[in-house]
Amino acid sequence: MRALLQLLRTGRGWRVGGPAAASLPQAASAGSGPRRAMALYRTEERGQLHSQDYRIFFKNVAGHYISPFHDIPLKVDSKKEENGIPTKKARNDESENLFNMVVEIPRWTNAKMEIATQEPLNPIKQDVKDGKPRFTANIFPYKGYIWNYGALPQTWEDPHQKDKSTNCCGDNDPIDVCEIGSKVLSPGEVIHVKILGILALIDEGETDWKLIAINANDPEASKFHDIDDVRKFKPGYLEATINWLTYYKVPEGKPENKFAFNGEFKNKAFALEIIKSTHECWKAMLMKKCDRGAINCTNVQVCGSPFHCTPEKARSLVESYRELNTVPSTCEKKASLLPSPFILFQSRVWISCQRWPQPWDPPVSASPVAGY
């Protein structure tokens, strides 16, 4: 009881007034400690995890809402610090090989989180399949994604432009990153990565580049300079990557994925050229020089873009989203019906409802509240 009262005093496990607190605990598989403590970018969660209304919004150091797709720079200023710690000094020939990566999916997890490219300010959300939040199947012998998975901001694979290397058009998303470092990251983290190589996945006839990268602050980052170093220091990882990407959609009834170049990983120099090309496509889109389709280009920090908006407008967009998606969860509704003498029990139930949900969990109606 004493421990529970202490938990209530500190506020851990609570959602206060809608958005999740920065100290909301995470799953064991995603690491422990504070949800996010980034110097340049912060995140704000809204909605209930693993529901269709769950979103992770981004803020800059000034506290203004921004788009992780459009407002976070592609390249890293090596003179700046990350999380209050200077980024490990790169070799001279690698000074131009530091990029920002937005983490969407932590390693060993299954929830298909992604940047919502068609929504204002492009928060991270969970993909939906057949009207339900999507979870990627486990591909034996792996559990969930085998890397920290995310994207490079300010890049775009143009679906109307045929890639000269693959002869297929782009997949209409920012370019994907498979981060192979030792740390399991969190959705919404923005990290500095070193690019090592690239793989050309052909997904249902579209080019879907997969960059291979490592966290620049990983303890072993200094060993990795190009794709051959992955073979040397992480033997089997590239082969596992091919295997996972080949079969991960098969349990959904889709065919095996194919690869350009017969599944050959291209080196860092090739990868940097692809990044440059996708960055140029993004710039054309942000300046209304090409067909963007349904992509939402609202941004706060890209000067000269016709889609630029003020911080006040960005805040109103987020607030309007909250007003549209503040329907109480079943857990909240049932707990709110308890009489005041049971407030401590109600709080205990509320906390239990905030644990990391799993796809095999029973429905909320099976909770202790329902049977009280």
Tab-separated table of C-alpha atoms in Angstrom:
chain	number	residue	atom	x	y	z
A	1	MET	CA	0.000	0.000	0.000
A	2	ARG	CA	2.853	2.378	0.889
A	3	ALA	CA	4.487	1.669	-2.457
A	4	LEU	CA	1.206	2.355	-4.279
A	5	LEU	CA	0.749	5.690	-2.515
A	6	GLN	CA	4.290	6.662	-3.477
A	7	LEU	CA	3.512	5.742	-7.081
A	8	LEU	CA	0.419	7.946	-7.022
A	9	ARG	CA	2.385	10.878	-5.598
A	10	THR	CA	5.038	10.747	-8.314
A	11	GLY	CA	2.409	10.497	-11.032
A	12	ARG	CA	4.169	7.690	-12.920
A	13	GLY	CA	1.821	5.669	-15.054
A	14	TRP	CA	-0.746	8.461	-15.286
A	15	ARG	CA	-2.175	10.324	-18.218
A	16	VAL	CA	-3.083	13.786	-17.007
A	17	GLY	CA	-5.435	15.912	-19.065
A	18	GLY	CA	-5.079	13.862	-22.237
A	19	PRO	CA	-1.433	13.936	-23.401
A	20	ALA	CA	0.916	11.389	-21.926
A	21	ALA	CA	3.497	12.671	-19.503
A	22	ALA	CA	7.118	12.602	-20.553
A	23	SER	CA	7.837	9.996	-17.871
A	24	LEU	CA	5.252	7.492	-19.112
A	25	PRO	CA	6.863	4.077	-18.588
A	26	GLN	CA	7.678	1.912	-21.565
A	27	ALA	CA	7.714	-1.750	-22.304
A	28	ALA	CA	10.606	-3.722	-20.941
A	29	SER	CA	11.683	-4.504	-24.478
A	30	ALA	CA	11.990	-0.808	-25.263
A	31	GLY	CA	14.221	0.056	-22.323
A	32	SER	CA	13.522	1.716	-18.988
A	33	GLY	CA	13.689	5.236	-17.655
A	34	PRO	CA	12.161	8.450	-19.026
A	35	ARG	CA	10.249	8.273	-22.249
A	36	ARG	CA	12.347	10.953	-23.947
A	37	ALA	CA	15.011	13.420	-22.832
A	38	MET	CA	16.263	14.992	-26.039
A	39	ALA	CA	17.882	18.399	-26.090
A	40	LEU	CA	16.726	19.468	-29.547
A	41	TYR	CA	13.390	17.662	-29.884
A	42	ARG	CA	10.700	16.513	-27.505
A	43	THR	CA	7.655	14.368	-28.113
A	44	GLU	CA	4.104	14.461	-26.828
A	45	GLU	CA	1.777	11.476	-26.901
A	46	ARG	CA	-1.955	11.755	-27.435
A	47	GLY	CA	-4.550	9.017	-27.440
A	48	GLN	CA	-4.231	5.483	-26.127
A	49	LEU	CA	-1.305	3.311	-27.169
A	50	HIS	CA	-2.185	0.681	-29.800
A	51	SER	CA	-5.423	2.439	-30.698
A	52	GLN	CA	-6.298	4.184	-33.954
A	53	ASP	CA	-6.194	7.623	-32.289
A	54	TYR	CA	-2.693	7.259	-30.794
A	55	ARG	CA	-0.237	9.885	-32.035
A	56	ILE	CA	3.282	11.061	-31.146
A	57	PHE	CA	3.694	14.770	-31.898
A	58	PHE	CA	7.071	16.518	-32.027
A	59	LYS	CA	8.256	19.798	-30.512
A	60	ASN	CA	11.452	21.768	-31.089
A	61	VAL	CA	13.673	23.248	-28.390
A	62	ALA	CA	11.445	26.355	-28.254
A	63	GLY	CA	8.429	24.185	-27.428
A	64	HIS	CA	6.744	24.705	-30.812
A	65	TYR	CA	5.036	21.810	-32.559
A	66	ILE	CA	6.893	20.735	-35.702
A	67	SER	CA	6.758	18.087	-38.407
A	68	PRO	CA	9.338	15.275	-38.049
A	69	PHE	CA	9.015	14.738	-41.804
A	70	HIS	CA	9.678	18.328	-42.904
A	71	ASP	CA	11.129	20.368	-40.026
A	72	ILE	CA	13.907	18.137	-38.674
A	73	PRO	CA	17.012	18.689	-40.849
A	74	LEU	CA	18.365	15.827	-42.919
A	75	LYS	CA	22.022	16.526	-42.084
A	76	VAL	CA	23.535	16.871	-38.629
A	77	ASP	CA	25.502	19.928	-37.579
A	78	SER	CA	28.504	18.148	-36.067
A	79	LYS	CA	29.242	21.145	-33.802
A	80	LYS	CA	25.974	20.657	-31.941
A	81	GLU	CA	25.334	18.253	-29.121
A	82	GLU	CA	22.798	15.458	-28.787
A	83	ASN	CA	21.131	14.811	-25.426
A	84	GLY	CA	23.687	17.153	-23.848
A	85	ILE	CA	26.568	14.891	-24.965
A	86	PRO	CA	28.873	15.869	-27.829
A	87	THR	CA	28.479	13.484	-30.737
A	88	LYS	CA	31.531	11.253	-31.003
A	89	LYS	CA	34.005	12.878	-33.367
A	90	ALA	CA	33.890	11.310	-36.787
A	91	ARG	CA	36.899	10.753	-38.997
A	92	ASN	CA	37.580	13.598	-41.436
A	93	ASP	CA	36.244	11.624	-44.400
A	94	GLU	CA	33.051	10.898	-42.474
A	95	SER	CA	32.258	14.431	-41.347
A	96	GLU	CA	29.582	14.606	-44.055
A	97	ASN	CA	28.122	11.204	-43.142
A	98	LEU	CA	25.996	12.164	-40.135
A	99	PHE	CA	22.238	12.267	-40.594
A	100	ASN	CA	19.207	12.660	-38.363
A	101	MET	CA	17.059	9.555	-38.037
A	102	VAL	CA	13.505	9.570	-36.680
A	103	VAL	CA	12.888	6.267	-34.900
A	104	GLU	CA	9.473	4.748	-35.597
A	105	ILE	CA	9.770	1.113	-34.453
A	106	PRO	CA	12.085	-0.170	-31.694
A	107	ARG	CA	13.963	-3.401	-32.273
A	108	TRP	CA	12.157	-6.608	-31.151
A	109	THR	CA	8.705	-4.969	-31.286
A	110	ASN	CA	5.814	-5.691	-33.677
A	111	ALA	CA	3.603	-2.581	-33.696
A	112	LYS	CA	3.854	-1.026	-37.180
A	113	MET	CA	4.466	2.596	-36.190
A	114	GLU	CA	5.086	5.132	-38.955
A	115	ILE	CA	5.227	8.835	-39.757
A	116	ALA	CA	1.716	9.865	-40.791
A	117	THR	CA	2.664	11.466	-44.106
A	118	GLN	CA	-0.917	12.495	-44.952
A	119	GLU	CA	-1.728	14.228	-41.643
A	120	PRO	CA	-0.901	17.806	-40.579
A	121	LEU	CA	2.518	17.964	-38.846
A	122	ASN	CA	3.011	14.262	-39.645
A	123	PRO	CA	2.917	12.714	-36.145
A	124	ILE	CA	3.890	9.070	-35.641
A	125	LYS	CA	0.906	6.725	-35.617
A	126	GLN	CA	0.270	2.997	-35.816
A	127	ASP	CA	-0.603	1.700	-39.257
A	128	VAL	CA	-4.122	0.272	-39.622
A	129	LYS	CA	-5.048	-2.933	-41.435
A	130	ASP	CA	-8.641	-4.154	-41.809
A	131	GLY	CA	-9.803	-1.468	-39.385
A	132	LYS	CA	-7.402	-2.551	-36.614
A	133	PRO	CA	-3.942	-1.366	-35.510
A	134	ARG	CA	-1.372	-3.349	-37.461
A	135	PHE	CA	1.188	-5.661	-35.887
A	136	THR	CA	3.890	-7.233	-38.036
A	137	ALA	CA	4.112	-11.013	-37.663
A	138	ASN	CA	7.135	-12.697	-36.138
A	139	ILE	CA	9.324	-14.250	-38.827
A	140	PHE	CA	11.040	-17.309	-37.385
A	141	PRO	CA	13.422	-17.193	-35.602
A	142	TYR	CA	13.090	-13.437	-35.022
A	143	LYS	CA	10.897	-11.457	-32.613
A	144	GLY	CA	9.465	-8.351	-34.268
A	145	TYR	CA	11.724	-5.994	-36.196
A	146	ILE	CA	15.404	-6.976	-36.075
A	147	TRP	CA	16.700	-3.387	-36.108
A	148	ASN	CA	15.581	-0.040	-34.806
A	149	TYR	CA	13.501	1.058	-37.766
A	150	GLY	CA	12.749	4.587	-38.882
A	151	ALA	CA	13.303	7.186	-41.571
A	152	LEU	CA	15.490	10.100	-42.645
A	153	PRO	CA	13.601	13.414	-42.470
A	154	GLN	CA	13.449	15.703	-45.495
A	155	THR	CA	13.604	12.798	-47.960
A	156	TRP	CA	10.870	11.448	-50.225
A	157	GLU	CA	10.685	8.551	-52.655
A	158	ASP	CA	8.632	10.117	-55.439
A	159	PRO	CA	5.918	7.706	-56.688
A	160	HIS	CA	5.856	9.512	-60.051
A	161	GLN	CA	9.587	9.321	-60.692
A	162	LYS	CA	11.148	6.099	-61.955
A	163	ASP	CA	14.391	5.247	-60.184
A	164	LYS	CA	17.149	4.772	-62.750
A	165	SER	CA	18.753	2.037	-60.622
A	166	THR	CA	15.665	-0.122	-60.114
A	167	ASN	CA	13.415	0.975	-62.996
A	168	CYS	CA	10.560	1.285	-60.470
A	169	CYS	CA	8.913	4.375	-59.002
A	170	GLY	CA	9.230	5.355	-55.346
A	171	ASP	CA	6.928	4.213	-52.550
A	172	ASN	CA	5.701	7.721	-51.570
A	173	ASP	CA	7.458	7.718	-48.165
A	174	PRO	CA	10.605	9.161	-46.617
A	175	ILE	CA	13.558	6.813	-47.068
A	176	ASP	CA	13.685	3.976	-44.507
A	177	VAL	CA	16.564	3.286	-42.105
A	178	CYS	CA	17.559	0.025	-40.412
A	179	GLU	CA	19.706	1.045	-37.434
A	180	ILE	CA	21.963	-1.812	-36.259
A	181	GLY	CA	23.433	-0.407	-33.032
A	182	SER	CA	23.404	-2.118	-29.654
A	183	LYS	CA	20.733	0.026	-27.963
A	184	VAL	CA	16.996	-0.583	-28.249
A	185	LEU	CA	15.523	2.839	-29.019
A	186	SER	CA	12.049	4.361	-28.547
A	187	PRO	CA	9.407	5.600	-31.009
A	188	GLY	CA	9.947	9.299	-31.629
A	189	GLU	CA	13.635	9.414	-30.708
A	190	VAL	CA	15.767	11.515	-33.027
A	191	ILE	CA	19.315	10.162	-33.237
A	192	HIS	CA	22.429	10.825	-35.290
A	193	VAL	CA	23.377	7.942	-37.586
A	194	LYS	CA	26.289	6.996	-39.800
A	195	ILE	CA	25.222	5.599	-43.170
A	196	LEU	CA	26.929	2.308	-44.063
A	197	GLY	CA	25.084	1.024	-47.119
A	198	ILE	CA	21.732	0.456	-48.772
A	199	LEU	CA	19.454	-2.305	-50.066
A	200	ALA	CA	16.910	-1.913	-52.881
A	201	LEU	CA	13.697	-3.663	-51.859
A	202	ILE	CA	11.007	-3.940	-54.536
A	203	ASP	CA	7.738	-3.918	-52.611
A	204	GLU	CA	4.690	-4.633	-54.782
A	205	GLY	CA	6.378	-3.012	-57.768
A	206	GLU	CA	7.652	0.059	-55.904
A	207	THR	CA	11.211	1.006	-54.970
A	208	ASP	CA	11.559	0.914	-51.184
A	209	TRP	CA	15.161	1.706	-50.291
A	210	LYS	CA	16.450	0.390	-46.941
A	211	LEU	CA	19.441	2.248	-45.553
A	212	ILE	CA	21.788	0.378	-43.226
A	213	ALA	CA	23.088	2.705	-40.510
A	214	ILE	CA	24.440	2.781	-36.976
A	215	ASN	CA	23.819	5.189	-34.133
A	216	ALA	CA	26.765	7.616	-34.131
A	217	ASN	CA	26.891	7.372	-30.325
A	218	ASP	CA	26.901	3.576	-30.244
A	219	PRO	CA	29.904	2.191	-28.316
A	220	GLU	CA	31.023	0.346	-31.454
A	221	ALA	CA	30.260	3.082	-33.998
A	222	SER	CA	33.946	3.859	-34.541
A	223	LYS	CA	34.425	0.378	-36.073
A	224	PHE	CA	31.846	0.929	-38.792
A	225	HIS	CA	32.624	2.959	-41.910
A	226	ASP	CA	31.054	1.025	-44.796
A	227	ILE	CA	28.864	-1.987	-45.561
A	228	ASP	CA	31.764	-4.477	-45.399
A	229	ASP	CA	32.283	-3.585	-41.745
A	230	VAL	CA	28.804	-4.923	-40.995
A	231	ARG	CA	29.842	-8.283	-42.459
A	232	LYS	CA	33.032	-8.187	-40.440
A	233	PHE	CA	31.757	-7.126	-37.026
A	234	LYS	CA	28.144	-8.342	-37.170
A	235	PRO	CA	28.375	-11.534	-39.232
A	236	GLY	CA	24.996	-12.816	-40.388
A	237	TYR	CA	23.152	-9.533	-39.832
A	238	LEU	CA	22.895	-8.615	-43.513
A	239	GLU	CA	21.754	-12.132	-44.409
A	240	ALA	CA	19.130	-11.945	-41.652
A	241	THR	CA	18.005	-8.592	-43.060
A	242	ILE	CA	17.432	-10.116	-46.505
A	243	ASN	CA	15.550	-13.041	-44.992
A	244	TRP	CA	13.315	-10.852	-42.810
A	245	LEU	CA	12.451	-8.406	-45.588
A	246	THR	CA	11.725	-11.262	-48.000
A	247	TYR	CA	9.114	-12.937	-45.837
A	248	TYR	CA	7.638	-10.378	-43.433
A	249	LYS	CA	4.473	-9.818	-45.492
A	250	VAL	CA	3.890	-13.476	-46.355
A	251	PRO	CA	1.800	-14.129	-43.175
A	252	GLU	CA	-0.552	-11.354	-44.428
A	253	GLY	CA	-1.207	-13.336	-47.593
A	254	LYS	CA	1.160	-11.326	-49.777
A	255	PRO	CA	3.947	-12.721	-51.979
A	256	GLU	CA	7.613	-12.723	-51.070
A	257	ASN	CA	9.382	-9.414	-51.624
A	258	LYS	CA	12.013	-9.068	-54.320
A	259	PHE	CA	15.214	-7.032	-54.503
A	260	ALA	CA	17.049	-5.109	-57.175
A	261	PHE	CA	20.710	-6.001	-57.840
A	262	ASN	CA	19.898	-9.640	-56.889
A	263	GLY	CA	19.736	-8.658	-53.227
A	264	GLU	CA	23.214	-7.106	-53.181
A	265	PHE	CA	23.869	-4.452	-50.550
A	266	LYS	CA	25.363	-1.319	-52.092
A	267	ASN	CA	28.097	0.607	-50.283
A	268	LYS	CA	28.079	3.938	-48.459
A	269	ALA	CA	28.953	6.018	-51.512
A	270	PHE	CA	26.001	4.582	-53.434
A	271	ALA	CA	23.720	5.119	-50.436
A	272	LEU	CA	24.730	8.782	-50.103
A	273	GLU	CA	23.788	9.381	-53.732
A	274	ILE	CA	20.339	7.850	-53.134
A	275	ILE	CA	19.865	10.052	-50.070
A	276	LYS	CA	20.823	13.104	-52.099
A	277	SER	CA	18.326	12.183	-54.799
A	278	THR	CA	15.451	11.640	-52.329
A	279	HIS	CA	16.288	14.933	-50.620
A	280	GLU	CA	15.980	16.732	-53.958
A	281	CYS	CA	12.582	15.077	-54.504
A	282	TRP	CA	11.496	16.281	-51.055
A	283	LYS	CA	12.599	19.840	-51.816
A	284	ALA	CA	10.626	19.846	-55.061
A	285	MET	CA	7.554	18.642	-53.170
A	286	LEU	CA	7.899	21.281	-50.421
A	287	MET	CA	8.183	24.009	-53.050
A	288	LYS	CA	5.144	22.769	-54.993
A	289	LYS	CA	7.223	21.821	-58.028
A	290	CYS	CA	5.819	18.309	-58.403
A	291	ASP	CA	2.686	16.271	-57.724
A	292	ARG	CA	2.631	15.514	-53.998
A	293	GLY	CA	-0.644	13.604	-54.084
A	294	ALA	CA	-2.103	13.259	-50.580
A	295	ILE	CA	1.152	14.074	-48.739
A	296	ASN	CA	0.639	16.795	-46.123
A	297	CYS	CA	3.478	19.335	-46.333
A	298	THR	CA	2.512	21.619	-43.436
A	299	ASN	CA	5.726	22.801	-41.763
A	300	VAL	CA	6.944	25.393	-39.284
A	301	GLN	CA	10.626	25.830	-40.115
A	302	VAL	CA	11.070	25.569	-43.920
A	303	CYS	CA	11.307	29.177	-44.970
A	304	GLY	CA	9.974	29.927	-48.440
A	305	SER	CA	7.747	26.866	-48.570
A	306	PRO	CA	4.144	27.640	-49.582
A	307	PHE	CA	3.085	25.141	-46.907
A	308	HIS	CA	4.804	27.049	-44.093
A	309	CYS	CA	2.638	27.888	-41.068
A	310	THR	CA	3.132	29.807	-37.833
A	311	PRO	CA	3.787	28.081	-34.480
A	312	GLU	CA	0.351	29.301	-33.370
A	313	LYS	CA	-1.301	27.616	-36.340
A	314	ALA	CA	0.639	24.417	-35.638
A	315	ARG	CA	-0.545	24.416	-32.036
A	316	SER	CA	-4.152	24.904	-33.134
A	317	LEU	CA	-3.817	21.895	-35.462
A	318	VAL	CA	-2.652	19.699	-32.592
A	319	GLU	CA	-5.289	21.038	-30.215
A	320	SER	CA	-8.047	20.423	-32.745
A	321	TYR	CA	-6.805	16.845	-33.108
A	322	ARG	CA	-7.043	16.379	-29.347
A	323	GLU	CA	-10.613	17.722	-29.271
A	324	LEU	CA	-11.627	15.267	-31.982
A	325	ASN	CA	-9.982	12.302	-30.272
A	326	THR	CA	-10.663	12.605	-26.560
A	327	VAL	CA	-13.248	9.840	-26.277
A	328	PRO	CA	-12.674	8.133	-22.897
A	329	SER	CA	-11.340	4.590	-23.074
A	330	THR	CA	-13.425	1.690	-21.748
A	331	CYS	CA	-11.050	1.564	-18.794
A	332	GLU	CA	-11.702	5.228	-17.943
A	333	LYS	CA	-15.478	4.865	-18.303
A	334	LYS	CA	-15.702	1.868	-15.960
A	335	ALA	CA	-13.340	3.352	-13.377
A	336	SER	CA	-15.292	6.626	-13.325
A	337	LEU	CA	-18.433	4.765	-12.201
A	338	LEU	CA	-16.842	3.638	-8.923
A	339	PRO	CA	-17.967	5.479	-5.755
A	340	SER	CA	-15.531	7.845	-4.059
A	341	PRO	CA	-14.639	5.442	-1.153
A	342	PHE	CA	-12.992	3.234	-3.779
A	343	ILE	CA	-10.756	5.977	-5.183
A	344	LEU	CA	-7.582	4.089	-4.255
A	345	PHE	CA	-8.861	0.942	-5.958
A	346	GLN	CA	-9.866	3.061	-8.960
A	347	SER	CA	-6.348	4.499	-9.156
A	348	ARG	CA	-4.865	1.016	-8.990
A	349	VAL	CA	-7.064	-0.133	-11.869
A	350	TRP	CA	-6.178	2.999	-13.859
A	351	ILE	CA	-2.466	2.263	-13.482
A	352	SER	CA	-2.929	-1.383	-14.460
A	353	CYS	CA	-4.638	-0.269	-17.643
A	354	GLN	CA	-1.538	1.687	-18.668
A	355	ARG	CA	0.783	-1.296	-18.979
A	356	TRP	CA	2.132	-2.135	-22.445
A	357	PRO	CA	-0.754	-3.913	-24.265
A	358	GLN	CA	-0.070	-7.095	-26.200
A	359	PRO	CA	-1.949	-8.410	-29.256
A	360	TRP	CA	-3.040	-11.492	-27.278
A	361	ASP	CA	-4.474	-9.507	-24.332
A	362	PRO	CA	-8.139	-10.177	-23.432
A	363	PRO	CA	-10.623	-7.364	-24.055
A	364	VAL	CA	-10.783	-4.599	-21.447
A	365	SER	CA	-14.203	-5.849	-20.329
A	366	ALA	CA	-12.391	-8.765	-18.685
A	367	SER	CA	-10.587	-6.370	-16.295
A	368	PRO	CA	-11.166	-6.433	-12.482
A	369	VAL	CA	-13.394	-3.364	-12.779
A	370	ALA	CA	-15.973	-5.201	-14.876
A	371	GLY	CA	-16.406	-7.882	-12.257
A	372	TYR	CA	-16.459	-5.604	-9.258
